[in-house]
Protein backbone atom coordinates (compact mmCIF):
# COMPACT_ATOMS: atom_id res chain seq x y z
CA UNK A 1 0.00 0.00 0.00
CA UNK A 2 2.74 2.45 0.94
CA UNK A 3 4.44 2.02 -2.42
CA UNK A 4 1.13 2.51 -4.26
CA UNK A 5 0.00 5.70 -2.53
CA UNK A 6 3.33 7.40 -1.86
CA UNK A 7 3.13 9.39 -5.10
CA UNK A 8 3.69 13.03 -5.89
CA UNK A 9 1.81 14.63 -8.75
CA UNK A 10 3.81 17.28 -10.58
CA UNK A 11 2.42 19.94 -12.86
CA UNK A 12 4.96 22.07 -14.62
CA UNK A 13 4.32 25.70 -15.51
CA UNK A 14 6.70 26.65 -18.29
CA UNK A 15 7.41 29.74 -20.32
CA UNK A 16 8.17 29.78 -24.02
CA UNK A 17 11.02 32.15 -23.18
CA UNK A 18 11.62 32.93 -19.49
CA UNK A 19 10.12 34.59 -16.45
CA UNK A 20 11.90 36.95 -14.10
CA UNK A 21 12.49 35.56 -10.63
CA UNK A 22 10.95 38.68 -9.10
CA UNK A 23 7.72 38.10 -11.05
CA UNK A 24 7.68 34.42 -10.15
CA UNK A 25 8.19 35.15 -6.46
CA UNK A 26 5.57 37.88 -6.37
CA UNK A 27 2.97 35.68 -8.07
CA UNK A 28 3.48 32.56 -5.94
CA UNK A 29 3.60 34.58 -2.72
CA UNK A 30 0.43 36.42 -3.77
CA UNK A 31 -1.16 32.98 -4.29
CA UNK A 32 -0.34 32.11 -0.66
CA UNK A 33 3.01 30.29 -0.92
CA UNK A 34 5.94 31.07 1.37
CA UNK A 35 9.62 30.54 0.59
CA UNK A 36 11.16 28.23 3.20
CA UNK A 37 14.75 27.55 4.23
CA UNK A 38 15.02 24.49 1.95
CA UNK A 39 14.56 26.63 -1.16
CA UNK A 40 10.98 25.59 -1.94
CA UNK A 41 7.76 27.57 -1.71
CA UNK A 42 5.02 25.96 0.41
CA UNK A 43 1.29 26.54 0.52
CA UNK A 44 0.22 25.66 4.07
CA UNK A 45 -3.07 24.35 5.39
CA UNK A 46 -4.79 25.82 8.45
CA UNK A 47 -2.61 23.67 10.75
CA UNK A 48 0.65 24.87 9.11
CA UNK A 49 1.21 21.60 7.25
CA UNK A 50 2.39 21.91 3.65
CA UNK A 51 -0.35 21.27 1.11
CA UNK A 52 1.40 22.16 -2.14
CA UNK A 53 4.98 22.86 -3.06
CA UNK A 54 6.59 25.00 -5.76
CA UNK A 55 10.09 23.99 -6.85
CA UNK A 56 12.42 24.86 -9.72
CA UNK A 57 12.25 22.77 -12.87
CA UNK A 58 15.84 21.60 -12.40
CA UNK A 59 15.66 20.84 -8.67
CA UNK A 60 17.93 23.72 -7.63
CA UNK A 61 16.73 25.68 -4.61
CA UNK A 62 15.08 29.06 -4.90
CA UNK A 63 16.94 31.71 -2.91
CA UNK A 64 16.17 35.36 -2.34
CA UNK A 65 19.28 36.59 -4.17
CA UNK A 66 18.70 34.31 -7.18
CA UNK A 67 15.02 35.23 -7.41
CA UNK A 68 16.04 38.91 -7.40
CA UNK A 69 18.36 38.64 -10.40
CA UNK A 70 17.71 35.42 -12.30
CA UNK A 71 15.20 34.42 -14.96
CA UNK A 72 13.56 30.99 -14.90
CA UNK A 73 12.05 28.82 -17.60
CA UNK A 74 9.21 28.02 -15.20
CA UNK A 75 8.55 25.94 -12.10
CA UNK A 76 6.81 22.81 -10.88
CA UNK A 77 3.88 22.50 -8.50
CA UNK A 78 3.76 19.32 -6.40
CA UNK A 79 0.83 17.50 -4.78
CA UNK A 80 1.50 14.55 -2.44
CA UNK A 81 -1.31 11.99 -2.60
CA UNK A 82 -0.60 10.52 0.85
CA UNK A 83 0.15 13.72 2.73
CA UNK A 84 -2.83 15.85 1.77
CA UNK A 85 -6.22 15.61 3.47
CA UNK A 86 -9.43 15.76 1.44
CA UNK A 87 -7.75 14.86 -1.83
CA UNK A 88 -10.62 15.71 -4.14
CA UNK A 89 -11.22 19.15 -2.65
CA UNK A 90 -7.55 19.99 -2.34
CA UNK A 91 -6.70 18.74 -5.83
CA UNK A 92 -9.35 21.14 -7.15
CA UNK A 93 -7.69 23.94 -5.14
CA UNK A 94 -4.26 22.86 -6.45
CA UNK A 95 -5.52 23.05 -10.03
CA UNK A 96 -7.23 26.40 -9.45
CA UNK A 97 -3.94 27.85 -8.18
CA UNK A 98 -1.99 26.32 -11.09
CA UNK A 99 -4.44 27.75 -13.65
CA UNK A 100 -4.38 31.17 -11.97
CA UNK A 101 -0.57 31.26 -11.90
CA UNK A 102 -0.41 30.01 -15.48
CA UNK A 103 -2.73 32.76 -16.65
CA UNK A 104 -1.13 35.48 -14.56
CA UNK A 105 2.44 34.64 -15.63
CA UNK A 106 1.60 33.54 -19.20
CA UNK A 107 2.90 30.01 -18.64
CA UNK A 108 1.86 26.71 -20.21
CA UNK A 109 0.68 23.84 -18.00
CA UNK A 110 2.51 20.67 -19.02
CA UNK A 111 3.16 17.15 -17.74
CA UNK A 112 6.48 15.34 -17.24
CA UNK A 113 6.69 14.72 -21.00
CA UNK A 114 6.31 18.45 -21.66
CA UNK A 115 2.88 17.86 -23.21
CA UNK A 116 0.12 20.35 -22.58
CA UNK A 117 -2.37 19.20 -19.96
CA UNK A 118 -5.79 18.18 -21.19
CA UNK A 119 -9.07 18.26 -19.33
CA UNK A 120 -9.17 14.46 -19.65
CA UNK A 121 -5.71 14.12 -18.06
CA UNK A 122 -6.74 16.33 -15.15
CA UNK A 123 -9.91 14.29 -14.61
CA UNK A 124 -7.88 11.06 -14.61
CA UNK A 125 -5.45 12.47 -12.06
CA UNK A 126 -8.30 13.67 -9.84
CA UNK A 127 -9.87 10.20 -10.02
CA UNK A 128 -6.49 8.65 -9.21
CA UNK A 129 -6.13 10.82 -6.10
CA UNK A 130 -9.63 9.86 -4.92
CA UNK A 131 -9.01 6.14 -5.57
CA UNK A 132 -5.63 6.05 -3.80
CA UNK A 133 -6.90 8.00 -0.80
CA UNK A 134 -9.85 5.60 -0.46
CA UNK A 135 -7.36 2.73 -0.28
CA UNK A 136 -5.55 4.58 2.49
CA UNK A 137 -8.79 5.07 4.41
CA UNK A 138 -9.65 1.36 4.05
CA UNK A 139 -6.23 0.59 5.56
CA UNK A 140 -7.02 2.99 8.43
CA UNK A 141 -4.36 5.50 7.32
CA UNK A 142 -6.21 8.79 6.86
CA UNK A 143 -4.42 10.90 4.22
CA UNK A 144 -2.60 13.86 5.69
CA UNK A 145 -3.21 12.79 9.28
CA UNK A 146 -0.50 12.02 11.87
CA UNK A 147 0.00 8.37 10.88
CA UNK A 148 0.29 9.26 7.19
CA UNK A 149 2.72 12.07 8.07
CA UNK A 150 4.92 9.59 9.97
CA UNK A 151 4.77 6.94 7.23
CA UNK A 152 5.29 9.17 4.20
CA UNK A 153 7.37 12.15 5.36
PDB file of C-alpha atoms in Angstrom:
ATOM      1  CA  UNK A   1       0.000   0.000   0.000  1.00  0.00           C
ATOM      2  CA  UNK A   2       2.738   2.455   0.936  1.00  0.00           C
ATOM      3  CA  UNK A   3       4.435   2.015  -2.425  1.00  0.00           C
ATOM      4  CA  UNK A   4       1.128   2.506  -4.258  1.00  0.00           C
ATOM      5  CA  UNK A   5       0.002   5.700  -2.532  1.00  0.00           C
ATOM      6  CA  UNK A   6       3.329   7.405  -1.855  1.00  0.00           C
ATOM      7  CA  UNK A   7       3.128   9.385  -5.099  1.00  0.00           C
ATOM      8  CA  UNK A   8       3.693  13.034  -5.885  1.00  0.00           C
ATOM      9  CA  UNK A   9       1.808  14.634  -8.749  1.00  0.00           C
ATOM     10  CA  UNK A  10       3.812  17.277 -10.579  1.00  0.00           C
ATOM     11  CA  UNK A  11       2.418  19.936 -12.860  1.00  0.00           C
ATOM     12  CA  UNK A  12       4.962  22.072 -14.619  1.00  0.00           C
ATOM     13  CA  UNK A  13       4.320  25.700 -15.511  1.00  0.00           C
ATOM     14  CA  UNK A  14       6.700  26.649 -18.291  1.00  0.00           C
ATOM     15  CA  UNK A  15       7.410  29.741 -20.321  1.00  0.00           C
ATOM     16  CA  UNK A  16       8.165  29.780 -24.016  1.00  0.00           C
ATOM     17  CA  UNK A  17      11.016  32.149 -23.175  1.00  0.00           C
ATOM     18  CA  UNK A  18      11.620  32.926 -19.487  1.00  0.00           C
ATOM     19  CA  UNK A  19      10.119  34.592 -16.452  1.00  0.00           C
ATOM     20  CA  UNK A  20      11.897  36.946 -14.099  1.00  0.00           C
ATOM     21  CA  UNK A  21      12.489  35.559 -10.634  1.00  0.00           C
ATOM     22  CA  UNK A  22      10.954  38.678  -9.098  1.00  0.00           C
ATOM     23  CA  UNK A  23       7.722  38.104 -11.047  1.00  0.00           C
ATOM     24  CA  UNK A  24       7.681  34.418 -10.151  1.00  0.00           C
ATOM     25  CA  UNK A  25       8.194  35.146  -6.456  1.00  0.00           C
ATOM     26  CA  UNK A  26       5.568  37.875  -6.375  1.00  0.00           C
ATOM     27  CA  UNK A  27       2.967  35.676  -8.073  1.00  0.00           C
ATOM     28  CA  UNK A  28       3.480  32.564  -5.943  1.00  0.00           C
ATOM     29  CA  UNK A  29       3.596  34.583  -2.722  1.00  0.00           C
ATOM     30  CA  UNK A  30       0.435  36.420  -3.769  1.00  0.00           C
ATOM     31  CA  UNK A  31      -1.157  32.978  -4.286  1.00  0.00           C
ATOM     32  CA  UNK A  32      -0.339  32.109  -0.664  1.00  0.00           C
ATOM     33  CA  UNK A  33       3.007  30.288  -0.918  1.00  0.00           C
ATOM     34  CA  UNK A  34       5.944  31.070   1.371  1.00  0.00           C
ATOM     35  CA  UNK A  35       9.625  30.540   0.587  1.00  0.00           C
ATOM     36  CA  UNK A  36      11.158  28.234   3.196  1.00  0.00           C
ATOM     37  CA  UNK A  37      14.755  27.554   4.229  1.00  0.00           C
ATOM     38  CA  UNK A  38      15.017  24.488   1.950  1.00  0.00           C
ATOM     39  CA  UNK A  39      14.561  26.631  -1.165  1.00  0.00           C
ATOM     40  CA  UNK A  40      10.980  25.591  -1.940  1.00  0.00           C
ATOM     41  CA  UNK A  41       7.758  27.567  -1.708  1.00  0.00           C
ATOM     42  CA  UNK A  42       5.021  25.963   0.407  1.00  0.00           C
ATOM     43  CA  UNK A  43       1.294  26.539   0.520  1.00  0.00           C
ATOM     44  CA  UNK A  44       0.221  25.660   4.066  1.00  0.00           C
ATOM     45  CA  UNK A  45      -3.071  24.352   5.388  1.00  0.00           C
ATOM     46  CA  UNK A  46      -4.789  25.819   8.452  1.00  0.00           C
ATOM     47  CA  UNK A  47      -2.606  23.670  10.750  1.00  0.00           C
ATOM     48  CA  UNK A  48       0.646  24.868   9.107  1.00  0.00           C
ATOM     49  CA  UNK A  49       1.208  21.600   7.250  1.00  0.00           C
ATOM     50  CA  UNK A  50       2.389  21.907   3.652  1.00  0.00           C
ATOM     51  CA  UNK A  51      -0.351  21.268   1.105  1.00  0.00           C
ATOM     52  CA  UNK A  52       1.399  22.156  -2.135  1.00  0.00           C
ATOM     53  CA  UNK A  53       4.985  22.862  -3.061  1.00  0.00           C
ATOM     54  CA  UNK A  54       6.592  25.002  -5.760  1.00  0.00           C
ATOM     55  CA  UNK A  55      10.087  23.986  -6.850  1.00  0.00           C
ATOM     56  CA  UNK A  56      12.416  24.857  -9.718  1.00  0.00           C
ATOM     57  CA  UNK A  57      12.245  22.769 -12.868  1.00  0.00           C
ATOM     58  CA  UNK A  58      15.839  21.602 -12.402  1.00  0.00           C
ATOM     59  CA  UNK A  59      15.660  20.844  -8.672  1.00  0.00           C
ATOM     60  CA  UNK A  60      17.935  23.719  -7.631  1.00  0.00           C
ATOM     61  CA  UNK A  61      16.725  25.678  -4.606  1.00  0.00           C
ATOM     62  CA  UNK A  62      15.076  29.060  -4.896  1.00  0.00           C
ATOM     63  CA  UNK A  63      16.939  31.715  -2.914  1.00  0.00           C
ATOM     64  CA  UNK A  64      16.170  35.364  -2.343  1.00  0.00           C
ATOM     65  CA  UNK A  65      19.280  36.593  -4.174  1.00  0.00           C
ATOM     66  CA  UNK A  66      18.703  34.308  -7.185  1.00  0.00           C
ATOM     67  CA  UNK A  67      15.022  35.233  -7.415  1.00  0.00           C
ATOM     68  CA  UNK A  68      16.036  38.911  -7.399  1.00  0.00           C
ATOM     69  CA  UNK A  69      18.360  38.641 -10.397  1.00  0.00           C
ATOM     70  CA  UNK A  70      17.715  35.420 -12.304  1.00  0.00           C
ATOM     71  CA  UNK A  71      15.203  34.420 -14.959  1.00  0.00           C
ATOM     72  CA  UNK A  72      13.561  30.993 -14.903  1.00  0.00           C
ATOM     73  CA  UNK A  73      12.052  28.816 -17.600  1.00  0.00           C
ATOM     74  CA  UNK A  74       9.212  28.018 -15.196  1.00  0.00           C
ATOM     75  CA  UNK A  75       8.551  25.943 -12.101  1.00  0.00           C
ATOM     76  CA  UNK A  76       6.807  22.807 -10.880  1.00  0.00           C
ATOM     77  CA  UNK A  77       3.878  22.500  -8.498  1.00  0.00           C
ATOM     78  CA  UNK A  78       3.761  19.317  -6.403  1.00  0.00           C
ATOM     79  CA  UNK A  79       0.833  17.502  -4.782  1.00  0.00           C
ATOM     80  CA  UNK A  80       1.501  14.555  -2.442  1.00  0.00           C
ATOM     81  CA  UNK A  81      -1.308  11.993  -2.596  1.00  0.00           C
ATOM     82  CA  UNK A  82      -0.605  10.517   0.851  1.00  0.00           C
ATOM     83  CA  UNK A  83       0.150  13.721   2.732  1.00  0.00           C
ATOM     84  CA  UNK A  84      -2.832  15.854   1.766  1.00  0.00           C
ATOM     85  CA  UNK A  85      -6.216  15.606   3.466  1.00  0.00           C
ATOM     86  CA  UNK A  86      -9.431  15.764   1.444  1.00  0.00           C
ATOM     87  CA  UNK A  87      -7.747  14.860  -1.831  1.00  0.00           C
ATOM     88  CA  UNK A  88     -10.618  15.706  -4.140  1.00  0.00           C
ATOM     89  CA  UNK A  89     -11.224  19.146  -2.647  1.00  0.00           C
ATOM     90  CA  UNK A  90      -7.549  19.993  -2.336  1.00  0.00           C
ATOM     91  CA  UNK A  91      -6.704  18.742  -5.826  1.00  0.00           C
ATOM     92  CA  UNK A  92      -9.351  21.144  -7.146  1.00  0.00           C
ATOM     93  CA  UNK A  93      -7.686  23.941  -5.137  1.00  0.00           C
ATOM     94  CA  UNK A  94      -4.265  22.858  -6.447  1.00  0.00           C
ATOM     95  CA  UNK A  95      -5.518  23.050 -10.030  1.00  0.00           C
ATOM     96  CA  UNK A  96      -7.226  26.402  -9.446  1.00  0.00           C
ATOM     97  CA  UNK A  97      -3.939  27.850  -8.184  1.00  0.00           C
ATOM     98  CA  UNK A  98      -1.993  26.322 -11.091  1.00  0.00           C
ATOM     99  CA  UNK A  99      -4.436  27.748 -13.648  1.00  0.00           C
ATOM    100  CA  UNK A 100      -4.381  31.172 -11.969  1.00  0.00           C
ATOM    101  CA  UNK A 101      -0.565  31.257 -11.901  1.00  0.00           C
ATOM    102  CA  UNK A 102      -0.410  30.010 -15.479  1.00  0.00           C
ATOM    103  CA  UNK A 103      -2.729  32.759 -16.654  1.00  0.00           C
ATOM    104  CA  UNK A 104      -1.127  35.485 -14.565  1.00  0.00           C
ATOM    105  CA  UNK A 105       2.438  34.640 -15.628  1.00  0.00           C
ATOM    106  CA  UNK A 106       1.600  33.541 -19.198  1.00  0.00           C
ATOM    107  CA  UNK A 107       2.903  30.008 -18.637  1.00  0.00           C
ATOM    108  CA  UNK A 108       1.859  26.711 -20.213  1.00  0.00           C
ATOM    109  CA  UNK A 109       0.677  23.843 -18.005  1.00  0.00           C
ATOM    110  CA  UNK A 110       2.514  20.666 -19.020  1.00  0.00           C
ATOM    111  CA  UNK A 111       3.161  17.149 -17.738  1.00  0.00           C
ATOM    112  CA  UNK A 112       6.482  15.343 -17.241  1.00  0.00           C
ATOM    113  CA  UNK A 113       6.695  14.717 -21.001  1.00  0.00           C
ATOM    114  CA  UNK A 114       6.312  18.446 -21.661  1.00  0.00           C
ATOM    115  CA  UNK A 115       2.876  17.856 -23.212  1.00  0.00           C
ATOM    116  CA  UNK A 116       0.117  20.352 -22.579  1.00  0.00           C
ATOM    117  CA  UNK A 117      -2.371  19.199 -19.956  1.00  0.00           C
ATOM    118  CA  UNK A 118      -5.785  18.183 -21.189  1.00  0.00           C
ATOM    119  CA  UNK A 119      -9.072  18.259 -19.332  1.00  0.00           C
ATOM    120  CA  UNK A 120      -9.172  14.460 -19.646  1.00  0.00           C
ATOM    121  CA  UNK A 121      -5.710  14.121 -18.065  1.00  0.00           C
ATOM    122  CA  UNK A 122      -6.738  16.331 -15.153  1.00  0.00           C
ATOM    123  CA  UNK A 123      -9.909  14.288 -14.614  1.00  0.00           C
ATOM    124  CA  UNK A 124      -7.875  11.063 -14.610  1.00  0.00           C
ATOM    125  CA  UNK A 125      -5.446  12.473 -12.061  1.00  0.00           C
ATOM    126  CA  UNK A 126      -8.302  13.670  -9.841  1.00  0.00           C
ATOM    127  CA  UNK A 127      -9.874  10.203 -10.020  1.00  0.00           C
ATOM    128  CA  UNK A 128      -6.491   8.649  -9.211  1.00  0.00           C
ATOM    129  CA  UNK A 129      -6.130  10.825  -6.096  1.00  0.00           C
ATOM    130  CA  UNK A 130      -9.630   9.858  -4.923  1.00  0.00           C
ATOM    131  CA  UNK A 131      -9.006   6.136  -5.572  1.00  0.00           C
ATOM    132  CA  UNK A 132      -5.631   6.047  -3.798  1.00  0.00           C
ATOM    133  CA  UNK A 133      -6.897   8.001  -0.796  1.00  0.00           C
ATOM    134  CA  UNK A 134      -9.848   5.599  -0.465  1.00  0.00           C
ATOM    135  CA  UNK A 135      -7.356   2.732  -0.281  1.00  0.00           C
ATOM    136  CA  UNK A 136      -5.550   4.576   2.487  1.00  0.00           C
ATOM    137  CA  UNK A 137      -8.793   5.068   4.406  1.00  0.00           C
ATOM    138  CA  UNK A 138      -9.647   1.363   4.046  1.00  0.00           C
ATOM    139  CA  UNK A 139      -6.230   0.590   5.561  1.00  0.00           C
ATOM    140  CA  UNK A 140      -7.021   2.990   8.425  1.00  0.00           C
ATOM    141  CA  UNK A 141      -4.358   5.500   7.321  1.00  0.00           C
ATOM    142  CA  UNK A 142      -6.211   8.792   6.860  1.00  0.00           C
ATOM    143  CA  UNK A 143      -4.425  10.899   4.216  1.00  0.00           C
ATOM    144  CA  UNK A 144      -2.601  13.862   5.695  1.00  0.00           C
ATOM    145  CA  UNK A 145      -3.205  12.786   9.282  1.00  0.00           C
ATOM    146  CA  UNK A 146      -0.504  12.020  11.867  1.00  0.00           C
ATOM    147  CA  UNK A 147      -0.001   8.367  10.883  1.00  0.00           C
ATOM    148  CA  UNK A 148       0.293   9.260   7.190  1.00  0.00           C
ATOM    149  CA  UNK A 149       2.720  12.065   8.072  1.00  0.00           C
ATOM    150  CA  UNK A 150       4.915   9.594   9.968  1.00  0.00           C
ATOM    151  CA  UNK A 151       4.768   6.944   7.229  1.00  0.00           C
ATOM    152  CA  UNK A 152       5.288   9.165   4.198  1.00  0.00           C
ATOM    153  CA  UNK A 153       7.373  12.149   5.358  1.00  0.00           C
TER     154      UNK A 153
END
